[in-house]
Amino acid sequence: MSTFDNPFDPNRRLHAGGCSCGLHVSEAEHHAAAPLQIQAQFESEQKRYEGVVASTVMRAMFPRDAARRAFLKSVGAATAAAALSQFFPLNTATEAFAEGGPLEKKDLKIGFIPITCATPIIMAAPMGFYSKNGLNVEVINTAGWAVIRDKTINKEYDAAHMLSPMPLAITMGVGSNPLPYTMPAVENINGQAITLAVKHKDKRDPRDWKGFKFAVPFDYSMHNYLLRYYLAEHGLDPDLDVQIRAVPPPEMVANLRADNIDGFLGPDPMNQRAVYDGVGFIHILTKDIWEGHPCCAFAASKEFVTSMPNTYGALLKSIIEATAFAHKAENRKQIAEAIAPANYLNQPQIVLEQILTGIFADGLGNIVTQPNRVDFDPFPWQSFAIWIMTQMKRWGQVKGDVDYAGIAAQVYLATDATRLMKEAGLAPPTTTTKSFAVMGKTFDPAKPEDYLNSFKIRKAS
């Protein structure tokens, strides 16, 4: 959904219309082409910023794309760029743009849970994305989600890797005291699975799972909501027919091995590690429940965002750039090597490569090729937040009227992501909501209560 913006390409749209990246005639064609198309048009950071500045100038000189295209086709891109430089100090403007405002704070601490969902936040340290933007960031391996939440609320961490429902829950005061929180970037899409103990290889029909004990990472997690959704669609009541309990991701495989649980819907590398250790098999990838669903996110308090805008901007820019790098398939093995060490994920590199490349053993004797088993797309669609809140209400975590659109806009900072993606030379979506399907059922973010009321299995109010 993102592409670098080259103002000297006569076939490139610079104005709204068509799709969000400007390369397709419709948004439908755009999404069919690829969910996240980030390609370098400029080989250096300096050139990339120059492209952003030049785009702005070209828009001002040629308000209509037709006139710009005609001009470029008649004189050529090189001549146009040279002519533009004579009348406008591109180099000076580019330097000023790239520098931005002074950072209020350079030394930062960011907590993370050691799972592949945190890939952009983690890899941005060893691979230099933070330092490139003037930051000295310590990424800290943290024991569990409640600890992550408490340490960020107590300001021990400046920002954190969080589950995408957590900033909503914190803001709404669900499970903690209410505190305005923000989620300006999604860390990963897809990247989870339902893994079962090897003894259940003959129980592939969820209707046979009555009495099973399942683990999820946290009550306020996509894992909890997706597992409940999946079970309910197969006729099981998640509160009556099975047991679901929160288990920190690093402890999931050990609990499966010890027969304390029958399975889990969890993040990687836990699913693949269960296969690697011979104690579990992958029943279904969550991308096959909801293709493109969000999971984890970069989150920070509203106070941090407003009191340190330049630091916040540099931090978010670092993560967006790392996310763009992680999206590219050719970078995945390099990333696996960077995040495998003990201070990060502490996993065999081959396990991470199987996850990130999408070529993996499923524990049932098959080698599966699924390139988008996990992907990385930073845009925080507010419709994701609205769906999450319908599930919070469905399962009794929130009651009464919910200001779905208002809370989504307050927490999922699509406007900030849009601005900073543009500043980084990316073209974000032109809208903040979209429809999608979960197990074949379409979700319309404009009608959350209708969607909620359509479910037969839900928590009794």
Tab-separated table of C-alpha atoms in Angstrom:
chain	number	residue	atom	x	y	z
A	1	MET	CA	0.000	0.000	0.000
A	2	SER	CA	3.032	2.264	0.160
A	3	THR	CA	5.440	3.300	-2.521
A	4	PHE	CA	8.107	5.935	-2.790
A	5	ASP	CA	6.865	9.018	-4.552
A	6	ASN	CA	8.853	9.986	-7.669
A	7	PRO	CA	7.604	13.366	-8.953
A	8	PHE	CA	9.586	13.067	-12.178
A	9	ASP	CA	7.782	9.914	-13.353
A	10	PRO	CA	5.159	11.044	-15.901
A	11	ASN	CA	3.117	7.893	-15.254
A	12	ARG	CA	2.939	8.553	-11.504
A	13	ARG	CA	-0.080	10.288	-9.967
A	14	LEU	CA	0.723	12.942	-7.362
A	15	HIS	CA	-2.851	13.841	-6.498
A	16	ALA	CA	-5.752	12.003	-4.920
A	17	GLY	CA	-7.696	9.715	-7.188
A	18	GLY	CA	-7.396	6.115	-8.264
A	19	CYS	CA	-5.778	4.079	-5.518
A	20	SER	CA	-3.896	5.154	-2.424
A	21	CYS	CA	-0.470	4.621	-3.938
A	22	GLY	CA	-1.333	6.300	-7.245
A	23	LEU	CA	-0.196	3.393	-9.398
A	24	HIS	CA	-3.572	1.712	-9.969
A	25	VAL	CA	-6.908	2.886	-11.319
A	26	SER	CA	-8.839	1.753	-8.249
A	27	GLU	CA	-8.293	0.800	-4.615
A	28	ALA	CA	-9.507	-2.717	-5.416
A	29	GLU	CA	-6.811	-3.155	-8.058
A	30	HIS	CA	-4.270	-1.693	-5.641
A	31	HIS	CA	-5.093	-4.196	-2.877
A	32	ALA	CA	-5.102	-7.071	-5.340
A	33	ALA	CA	-1.606	-6.135	-6.476
A	34	ALA	CA	-0.077	-6.267	-2.978
A	35	PRO	CA	-0.938	-5.269	0.570
A	36	LEU	CA	2.231	-3.316	1.075
A	37	GLN	CA	4.389	-2.299	-1.903
A	38	ILE	CA	7.337	-0.343	-0.584
A	39	GLN	CA	10.008	0.099	-3.196
A	40	ALA	CA	13.018	2.387	-3.216
A	41	GLN	CA	12.950	4.964	-6.003
A	42	PHE	CA	15.923	6.749	-4.493
A	43	GLU	CA	19.075	4.935	-3.432
A	44	SER	CA	20.069	7.159	-0.525
A	45	GLU	CA	18.352	8.878	2.357
A	46	GLN	CA	19.306	12.267	0.913
A	47	LYS	CA	17.741	11.377	-2.435
A	48	ARG	CA	14.634	10.092	-0.704
A	49	TYR	CA	14.057	13.348	1.162
A	50	GLU	CA	14.796	15.259	-2.036
A	51	GLY	CA	12.016	13.300	-3.692
A	52	VAL	CA	9.527	14.325	-1.005
A	53	VAL	CA	10.480	18.010	-1.314
A	54	ALA	CA	10.454	17.856	-5.106
A	55	SER	CA	6.999	16.248	-5.038
A	56	THR	CA	5.661	19.188	-3.042
A	57	VAL	CA	7.192	21.719	-5.419
A	58	MET	CA	5.921	19.884	-8.502
A	59	ARG	CA	2.410	19.757	-7.054
A	60	ALA	CA	2.522	23.526	-6.547
A	61	MET	CA	3.849	24.214	-10.057
A	62	PHE	CA	1.483	21.789	-11.781
A	63	PRO	CA	-1.839	21.598	-9.897
A	64	ARG	CA	-3.146	19.303	-12.628
A	65	ASP	CA	-1.399	15.992	-13.244
A	66	ALA	CA	-2.162	16.136	-16.965
A	67	ALA	CA	-0.105	19.316	-17.356
A	68	ARG	CA	2.792	17.869	-15.344
A	69	ARG	CA	2.822	14.668	-17.404
A	70	ALA	CA	2.753	16.607	-20.658
A	71	PHE	CA	5.661	18.794	-19.478
A	72	LEU	CA	7.752	15.801	-18.394
A	73	LYS	CA	7.130	13.898	-21.609
A	74	SER	CA	8.169	16.894	-23.673
A	75	VAL	CA	11.426	17.800	-21.857
A	76	GLY	CA	12.340	14.613	-19.998
A	77	ALA	CA	12.800	13.949	-16.279
A	78	ALA	CA	16.465	14.963	-16.116
A	79	THR	CA	15.881	18.327	-17.815
A	80	ALA	CA	12.849	18.963	-15.614
A	81	ALA	CA	14.813	18.257	-12.442
A	82	ALA	CA	17.671	20.523	-13.535
A	83	ALA	CA	15.261	23.330	-14.439
A	84	LEU	CA	13.454	22.990	-11.137
A	85	SER	CA	16.732	23.217	-9.210
A	86	GLN	CA	17.555	26.537	-10.924
A	87	PHE	CA	14.399	28.185	-9.629
A	88	PHE	CA	14.019	26.482	-6.244
A	89	PRO	CA	16.821	25.618	-3.748
A	90	LEU	CA	16.029	21.916	-3.522
A	91	ASN	CA	19.204	21.016	-1.628
A	92	THR	CA	18.640	23.638	1.061
A	93	ALA	CA	15.003	22.708	1.455
A	94	THR	CA	15.869	19.006	1.581
A	95	GLU	CA	18.441	19.517	4.340
A	96	ALA	CA	15.996	21.551	6.409
A	97	PHE	CA	13.290	18.951	5.919
A	98	ALA	CA	15.539	16.025	6.844
A	99	GLU	CA	16.810	17.653	10.015
A	100	GLY	CA	13.375	18.346	11.525
A	101	GLY	CA	13.102	19.862	15.001
A	102	PRO	CA	15.523	19.144	17.865
A	103	LEU	CA	14.856	15.923	19.753
A	104	GLU	CA	13.524	16.514	23.254
A	105	LYS	CA	15.020	13.211	24.418
A	106	LYS	CA	17.492	10.935	22.634
A	107	ASP	CA	17.966	8.101	25.135
A	108	LEU	CA	14.844	5.955	25.192
A	109	LYS	CA	13.712	2.636	26.640
A	110	ILE	CA	11.211	0.457	24.784
A	111	GLY	CA	9.859	-2.766	26.232
A	112	PHE	CA	9.104	-5.784	24.078
A	113	ILE	CA	7.929	-9.368	24.436
A	114	PRO	CA	10.293	-11.831	22.672
A	115	ILE	CA	8.047	-12.771	19.749
A	116	THR	CA	8.300	-12.210	15.994
A	117	CYS	CA	5.418	-9.713	16.141
A	118	ALA	CA	7.932	-7.262	17.637
A	119	THR	CA	10.318	-7.649	14.700
A	120	PRO	CA	10.396	-3.987	13.533
A	121	ILE	CA	10.811	-2.631	17.078
A	122	ILE	CA	13.578	-5.122	17.872
A	123	MET	CA	15.500	-5.063	14.576
A	124	ALA	CA	15.496	-1.253	14.491
A	125	ALA	CA	18.149	-1.395	17.257
A	126	PRO	CA	20.791	-3.783	15.862
A	127	MET	CA	20.138	-2.748	12.260
A	128	GLY	CA	20.541	0.975	12.923
A	129	PHE	CA	17.106	2.413	12.167
A	130	TYR	CA	16.915	4.226	15.518
A	131	SER	CA	20.434	5.629	15.376
A	132	LYS	CA	19.894	6.833	11.818
A	133	ASN	CA	17.151	9.091	13.170
A	134	GLY	CA	19.271	10.419	16.052
A	135	LEU	CA	17.955	8.118	18.769
A	136	ASN	CA	19.734	5.890	21.260
A	137	VAL	CA	17.112	3.239	21.996
A	138	GLU	CA	17.455	0.377	24.470
A	139	VAL	CA	14.968	-2.379	23.626
A	140	ILE	CA	14.223	-4.369	26.777
A	141	ASN	CA	13.063	-7.982	26.853
A	142	THR	CA	10.056	-8.033	29.202
A	143	ALA	CA	8.346	-10.924	30.989
A	144	GLY	CA	4.691	-10.405	30.061
A	145	TRP	CA	2.008	-8.066	28.787
A	146	ALA	CA	0.820	-6.892	32.196
A	147	VAL	CA	4.427	-5.952	32.995
A	148	ILE	CA	4.736	-4.099	29.673
A	149	ARG	CA	1.523	-2.198	30.446
A	150	ASP	CA	2.519	-1.307	34.002
A	151	LYS	CA	6.058	-0.216	33.127
A	152	THR	CA	4.848	2.077	30.341
A	153	ILE	CA	2.111	3.532	32.537
A	154	ASN	CA	4.707	4.124	35.287
A	155	LYS	CA	7.058	5.737	32.710
A	156	GLU	CA	9.813	3.189	33.191
A	157	TYR	CA	9.469	2.658	29.441
A	158	ASP	CA	9.074	5.578	27.055
A	159	ALA	CA	7.098	3.428	24.619
A	160	ALA	CA	6.388	-0.237	24.091
A	161	HIS	CA	5.579	-3.173	21.915
A	162	MET	CA	1.930	-3.906	22.761
A	163	LEU	CA	-0.902	-6.079	21.577
A	164	SER	CA	-3.114	-3.967	19.333
A	165	PRO	CA	-6.138	-4.136	21.709
A	166	MET	CA	-4.089	-2.969	24.719
A	167	PRO	CA	-3.982	0.792	23.969
A	168	LEU	CA	-7.771	0.659	23.525
A	169	ALA	CA	-8.233	-1.176	26.821
A	170	ILE	CA	-5.896	1.213	28.671
A	171	THR	CA	-7.671	4.267	27.240
A	172	MET	CA	-11.111	2.837	28.105
A	173	GLY	CA	-10.018	1.784	31.601
A	174	VAL	CA	-10.623	-1.912	30.894
A	175	GLY	CA	-8.360	-3.993	33.128
A	176	SER	CA	-6.519	-0.921	34.424
A	177	ASN	CA	-7.105	2.683	35.372
A	178	PRO	CA	-8.053	4.764	32.311
A	179	LEU	CA	-5.154	6.591	30.715
A	180	PRO	CA	-5.128	8.196	27.250
A	181	TYR	CA	-2.984	5.910	25.113
A	182	THR	CA	-2.068	5.824	21.457
A	183	MET	CA	-1.201	3.300	18.789
A	184	PRO	CA	0.424	5.129	15.860
A	185	ALA	CA	1.719	2.033	14.034
A	186	VAL	CA	0.845	-1.610	13.559
A	187	GLU	CA	3.860	-3.892	13.957
A	188	ASN	CA	2.688	-6.973	12.109
A	189	ILE	CA	-0.254	-8.461	10.301
A	190	ASN	CA	-1.049	-12.193	10.360
A	191	GLY	CA	1.776	-14.133	12.066
A	192	GLN	CA	-0.188	-16.232	14.585
A	193	ALA	CA	-1.596	-19.771	14.625
A	194	ILE	CA	-3.610	-22.291	16.563
A	195	THR	CA	-1.162	-24.972	17.681
A	196	LEU	CA	-2.313	-28.238	19.255
A	197	ALA	CA	-0.462	-30.936	21.182
A	198	VAL	CA	0.743	-33.816	19.008
A	199	LYS	CA	-1.637	-36.179	20.813
A	200	HIS	CA	-4.523	-34.340	19.139
A	201	LYS	CA	-3.440	-35.001	15.535
A	202	ASP	CA	-6.660	-36.935	14.973
A	203	LYS	CA	-8.850	-34.162	16.399
A	204	ARG	CA	-8.781	-31.629	13.580
A	205	ASP	CA	-12.498	-30.801	13.871
A	206	PRO	CA	-12.991	-28.021	16.462
A	207	ARG	CA	-16.325	-29.567	17.405
A	208	ASP	CA	-14.249	-32.312	19.066
A	209	TRP	CA	-12.481	-29.824	21.318
A	210	LYS	CA	-15.013	-29.701	24.143
A	211	GLY	CA	-13.148	-29.700	27.434
A	212	PHE	CA	-9.864	-28.546	25.896
A	213	LYS	CA	-7.608	-26.161	27.780
A	214	PHE	CA	-6.243	-23.328	25.628
A	215	ALA	CA	-3.697	-20.611	26.265
A	216	VAL	CA	-3.675	-17.091	24.845
A	217	PRO	CA	-1.067	-14.411	25.640
A	218	PHE	CA	-3.415	-11.925	27.318
A	219	ASP	CA	-7.104	-11.239	27.861
A	220	TYR	CA	-6.912	-8.103	25.714
A	221	SER	CA	-5.313	-9.657	22.663
A	222	MET	CA	-6.163	-10.501	19.089
A	223	HIS	CA	-5.284	-14.077	20.067
A	224	ASN	CA	-8.104	-14.213	22.611
A	225	TYR	CA	-10.633	-12.658	20.242
A	226	LEU	CA	-9.629	-14.753	17.227
A	227	LEU	CA	-9.671	-17.997	19.230
A	228	ARG	CA	-13.094	-17.175	20.649
A	229	TYR	CA	-14.358	-16.218	17.189
A	230	TYR	CA	-13.033	-19.455	15.660
A	231	LEU	CA	-14.522	-21.639	18.388
A	232	ALA	CA	-17.904	-19.892	18.264
A	233	GLU	CA	-18.098	-20.242	14.477
A	234	HIS	CA	-17.741	-24.002	15.053
A	235	GLY	CA	-20.533	-24.031	17.618
A	236	LEU	CA	-18.489	-23.990	20.830
A	237	ASP	CA	-19.096	-21.460	23.598
A	238	PRO	CA	-15.608	-20.244	24.626
A	239	ASP	CA	-16.793	-19.572	28.177
A	240	LEU	CA	-18.602	-22.871	28.712
A	241	ASP	CA	-17.182	-25.554	26.425
A	242	VAL	CA	-13.429	-24.941	26.811
A	243	GLN	CA	-11.038	-23.242	29.221
A	244	ILE	CA	-9.027	-20.249	28.043
A	245	ARG	CA	-6.294	-18.798	30.221
A	246	ALA	CA	-3.549	-16.226	29.794
A	247	VAL	CA	-0.019	-17.624	29.527
A	248	PRO	CA	3.059	-15.515	28.672
A	249	PRO	CA	4.227	-16.479	25.161
A	250	PRO	CA	7.685	-17.733	26.272
A	251	GLU	CA	5.938	-20.262	28.555
A	252	MET	CA	3.474	-21.663	26.005
A	253	VAL	CA	5.610	-24.459	24.560
A	254	ALA	CA	6.667	-25.643	28.019
A	255	ASN	CA	3.017	-25.802	29.105
A	256	LEU	CA	2.139	-27.764	25.964
A	257	ARG	CA	5.008	-30.195	26.630
A	258	ALA	CA	3.923	-30.623	30.267
A	259	ASP	CA	0.350	-31.392	29.176
A	260	ASN	CA	-0.989	-28.411	31.120
A	261	ILE	CA	-2.790	-27.210	27.973
A	262	ASP	CA	-4.144	-28.900	24.860
A	263	GLY	CA	-3.208	-26.046	22.580
A	264	PHE	CA	-2.809	-22.325	22.200
A	265	LEU	CA	-3.544	-19.524	19.844
A	266	GLY	CA	-0.297	-17.695	20.127
A	267	PRO	CA	2.326	-15.645	18.401
A	268	ASP	CA	5.400	-16.951	16.703
A	269	PRO	CA	7.994	-18.194	17.292
A	270	MET	CA	5.983	-20.304	19.750
A	271	ASN	CA	3.976	-22.136	17.071
A	272	GLN	CA	7.037	-23.054	15.042
A	273	ARG	CA	9.073	-23.812	18.159
A	274	ALA	CA	6.410	-26.345	19.228
A	275	VAL	CA	6.866	-28.058	15.860
A	276	TYR	CA	10.669	-27.793	16.085
A	277	ASP	CA	10.595	-29.427	19.545
A	278	GLY	CA	8.187	-32.144	18.373
A	279	VAL	CA	5.481	-31.333	20.931
A	280	GLY	CA	2.874	-29.667	18.729
A	281	PHE	CA	1.500	-29.133	15.228
A	282	ILE	CA	0.058	-26.104	13.477
A	283	HIS	CA	-3.694	-26.587	13.122
A	284	ILE	CA	-4.430	-23.332	11.268
A	285	LEU	CA	-2.682	-20.029	10.604
A	286	THR	CA	-4.681	-17.015	11.750
A	287	LYS	CA	-4.307	-15.519	8.261
A	288	ASP	CA	-6.764	-18.261	7.240
A	289	ILE	CA	-9.212	-16.944	9.825
A	290	TRP	CA	-8.760	-13.283	8.889
A	291	GLU	CA	-6.332	-12.402	6.124
A	292	GLY	CA	-4.414	-9.250	7.005
A	293	HIS	CA	-5.506	-8.998	10.627
A	294	PRO	CA	-3.422	-6.828	12.969
A	295	CYS	CA	-1.674	-8.316	15.958
A	296	CYS	CA	0.975	-6.266	17.713
A	297	ALA	CA	1.724	-2.585	17.655
A	298	PHE	CA	3.991	0.266	18.645
A	299	ALA	CA	2.278	2.148	21.456
A	300	ALA	CA	2.961	5.177	23.643
A	301	SER	CA	1.062	7.331	26.089
A	302	LYS	CA	-0.700	10.414	24.820
A	303	GLU	CA	1.525	12.413	27.177
A	304	PHE	CA	4.682	11.136	25.453
A	305	VAL	CA	3.251	11.944	22.020
A	306	THR	CA	2.279	15.501	22.938
A	307	SER	CA	5.174	16.440	25.248
A	308	MET	CA	7.951	15.116	22.981
A	309	PRO	CA	6.643	15.575	19.448
A	310	ASN	CA	10.034	15.549	17.718
A	311	THR	CA	11.288	12.511	19.616
A	312	TYR	CA	7.970	10.795	18.988
A	313	GLY	CA	8.193	11.640	15.288
A	314	ALA	CA	11.743	10.291	15.007
A	315	LEU	CA	10.787	7.122	16.886
A	316	LEU	CA	7.713	6.475	14.773
A	317	LYS	CA	9.653	7.219	11.596
A	318	SER	CA	12.321	4.693	12.637
A	319	ILE	CA	9.706	2.023	13.193
A	320	ILE	CA	7.848	2.763	9.962
A	321	GLU	CA	11.122	2.487	8.040
A	322	ALA	CA	12.015	-0.760	9.828
A	323	THR	CA	8.542	-2.097	9.048
A	324	ALA	CA	9.014	-1.235	5.382
A	325	PHE	CA	12.347	-3.085	5.384
A	326	ALA	CA	10.811	-6.106	7.128
A	327	HIS	CA	8.036	-6.288	4.550
A	328	LYS	CA	10.483	-7.203	1.779
A	329	ALA	CA	10.905	-10.941	1.395
A	330	GLU	CA	14.554	-10.633	0.380
A	331	ASN	CA	15.397	-9.114	3.801
A	332	ARG	CA	13.804	-11.784	5.972
A	333	LYS	CA	16.818	-14.089	6.465
A	334	GLN	CA	18.988	-11.119	7.405
A	335	ILE	CA	16.358	-10.054	9.926
A	336	ALA	CA	16.126	-13.574	11.363
A	337	GLU	CA	19.869	-13.482	12.043
A	338	ALA	CA	19.607	-10.038	13.679
A	339	ILE	CA	16.796	-10.909	16.109
A	340	ALA	CA	17.765	-14.514	16.987
A	341	PRO	CA	20.326	-13.753	19.781
A	342	ALA	CA	19.556	-14.327	23.442
A	343	ASN	CA	18.980	-10.646	24.235
A	344	TYR	CA	16.221	-10.536	21.607
A	345	LEU	CA	14.179	-13.664	20.759
A	346	ASN	CA	16.644	-16.309	21.972
A	347	GLN	CA	15.607	-18.774	19.284
A	348	PRO	CA	17.360	-20.987	16.725
A	349	GLN	CA	17.794	-18.956	13.559
A	350	ILE	CA	16.238	-21.748	11.462
A	351	VAL	CA	13.001	-21.440	13.454
A	352	LEU	CA	12.803	-17.714	12.730
A	353	GLU	CA	13.667	-18.228	9.064
A	354	GLN	CA	10.800	-20.703	8.685
A	355	ILE	CA	8.408	-18.147	10.127
A	356	LEU	CA	9.657	-15.068	8.291
A	357	THR	CA	10.147	-16.725	4.894
A	358	GLY	CA	6.886	-18.664	5.106
A	359	ILE	CA	8.482	-22.001	4.170
A	360	PHE	CA	7.944	-24.206	7.184
A	361	ALA	CA	7.220	-27.638	8.616
A	362	ASP	CA	3.703	-27.856	10.073
A	363	GLY	CA	4.269	-30.800	12.434
A	364	LEU	CA	2.005	-33.040	10.372
A	365	GLY	CA	4.709	-34.163	7.973
A	366	ASN	CA	4.164	-31.343	5.474
A	367	ILE	CA	6.411	-28.552	4.244
A	368	VAL	CA	4.165	-25.535	3.678
A	369	THR	CA	4.911	-22.523	1.510
A	370	GLN	CA	2.959	-19.484	2.686
A	371	PRO	CA	4.906	-16.246	1.979
A	372	ASN	CA	2.482	-14.053	3.903
A	373	ARG	CA	2.357	-16.221	7.001
A	374	VAL	CA	3.524	-13.020	8.652
A	375	ASP	CA	3.825	-9.573	7.103
A	376	PHE	CA	4.590	-6.063	8.231
A	377	ASP	CA	2.341	-3.111	7.426
A	378	PRO	CA	2.463	-0.030	9.677
A	379	PHE	CA	-0.843	1.699	8.902
A	380	PRO	CA	-3.208	1.680	11.937
A	381	TRP	CA	-6.586	1.205	10.283
A	382	GLN	CA	-9.243	2.573	12.634
A	383	SER	CA	-11.637	-0.125	11.432
A	384	PHE	CA	-9.317	-2.624	13.146
A	385	ALA	CA	-9.953	-0.809	16.431
A	386	ILE	CA	-13.711	-0.816	15.858
A	387	TRP	CA	-13.709	-4.580	15.239
A	388	ILE	CA	-11.670	-5.158	18.396
A	389	MET	CA	-14.154	-3.142	20.462
A	390	THR	CA	-17.078	-5.207	19.099
A	391	GLN	CA	-15.321	-8.312	20.418
A	392	MET	CA	-14.584	-6.673	23.751
A	393	LYS	CA	-18.297	-6.025	24.076
A	394	ARG	CA	-19.255	-9.444	22.682
A	395	TRP	CA	-17.323	-11.215	25.436
A	396	GLY	CA	-18.324	-8.915	28.304
A	397	GLN	CA	-15.095	-6.936	28.724
A	398	VAL	CA	-16.995	-3.689	28.135
A	399	LYS	CA	-20.673	-2.950	28.654
A	400	GLY	CA	-23.113	-0.278	27.588
A	401	ASP	CA	-22.732	2.187	24.762
A	402	VAL	CA	-19.335	2.392	23.067
A	403	ASP	CA	-18.162	5.369	21.033
A	404	TYR	CA	-16.534	3.111	18.470
A	405	ALA	CA	-15.454	5.710	15.911
A	406	GLY	CA	-14.442	8.300	18.504
A	407	ILE	CA	-12.232	5.957	20.516
A	408	ALA	CA	-10.732	4.460	17.367
A	409	ALA	CA	-9.742	7.924	16.115
A	410	GLN	CA	-8.356	8.899	19.526
A	411	VAL	CA	-6.166	5.802	19.945
A	412	TYR	CA	-5.274	4.551	16.453
A	413	LEU	CA	-3.370	7.588	15.197
A	414	ALA	CA	-3.918	7.154	11.481
A	415	THR	CA	-3.430	10.895	10.934
A	416	ASP	CA	0.025	10.824	12.545
A	417	ALA	CA	0.963	7.696	10.629
A	418	THR	CA	-0.202	9.322	7.390
A	419	ARG	CA	1.830	12.479	8.025
A	420	LEU	CA	5.014	10.663	9.004
A	421	MET	CA	4.725	8.105	6.218
A	422	LYS	CA	4.507	10.991	3.758
A	423	GLU	CA	7.500	12.681	5.362
A	424	ALA	CA	9.411	9.419	4.969
A	425	GLY	CA	8.590	9.371	1.271
A	426	LEU	CA	5.725	6.874	1.552
A	427	ALA	CA	2.179	7.152	0.237
A	428	PRO	CA	-0.260	5.957	2.931
A	429	PRO	CA	-3.918	5.032	2.326
A	430	THR	CA	-6.302	7.907	1.686
A	431	THR	CA	-8.903	6.586	4.148
A	432	THR	CA	-8.709	5.383	7.738
A	433	THR	CA	-11.316	2.610	7.604
A	434	LYS	CA	-12.041	-0.322	5.337
A	435	SER	CA	-14.280	-3.359	5.296
A	436	PHE	CA	-12.850	-6.860	5.630
A	437	ALA	CA	-14.019	-10.419	6.207
A	438	VAL	CA	-13.411	-12.695	9.191
A	439	MET	CA	-14.136	-16.349	8.383
A	440	GLY	CA	-16.176	-15.226	5.417
A	441	LYS	CA	-18.323	-12.762	7.373
A	442	THR	CA	-17.984	-9.144	6.219
A	443	PHE	CA	-17.389	-6.443	8.803
A	444	ASP	CA	-18.675	-2.940	8.050
A	445	PRO	CA	-16.975	-0.482	10.433
A	446	ALA	CA	-19.874	1.926	9.992
A	447	LYS	CA	-22.290	-0.611	11.545
A	448	PRO	CA	-20.519	-2.174	14.557
A	449	GLU	CA	-23.662	-2.842	16.610
A	450	ASP	CA	-25.359	-4.640	13.710
A	451	TYR	CA	-22.268	-6.826	13.409
A	452	LEU	CA	-22.192	-7.480	17.144
A	453	ASN	CA	-25.886	-8.382	17.272
A	454	SER	CA	-25.495	-10.877	14.430
A	455	PHE	CA	-23.632	-13.385	16.627
A	456	LYS	CA	-25.606	-16.180	18.268
A	457	ILE	CA	-22.826	-17.121	20.680
A	458	ARG	CA	-21.752	-14.289	22.945
A	459	LYS	CA	-21.407	-13.504	26.642
A	460	ALA	CA	-24.749	-13.151	28.358
A	461	SER	CA	-25.214	-9.502	29.344
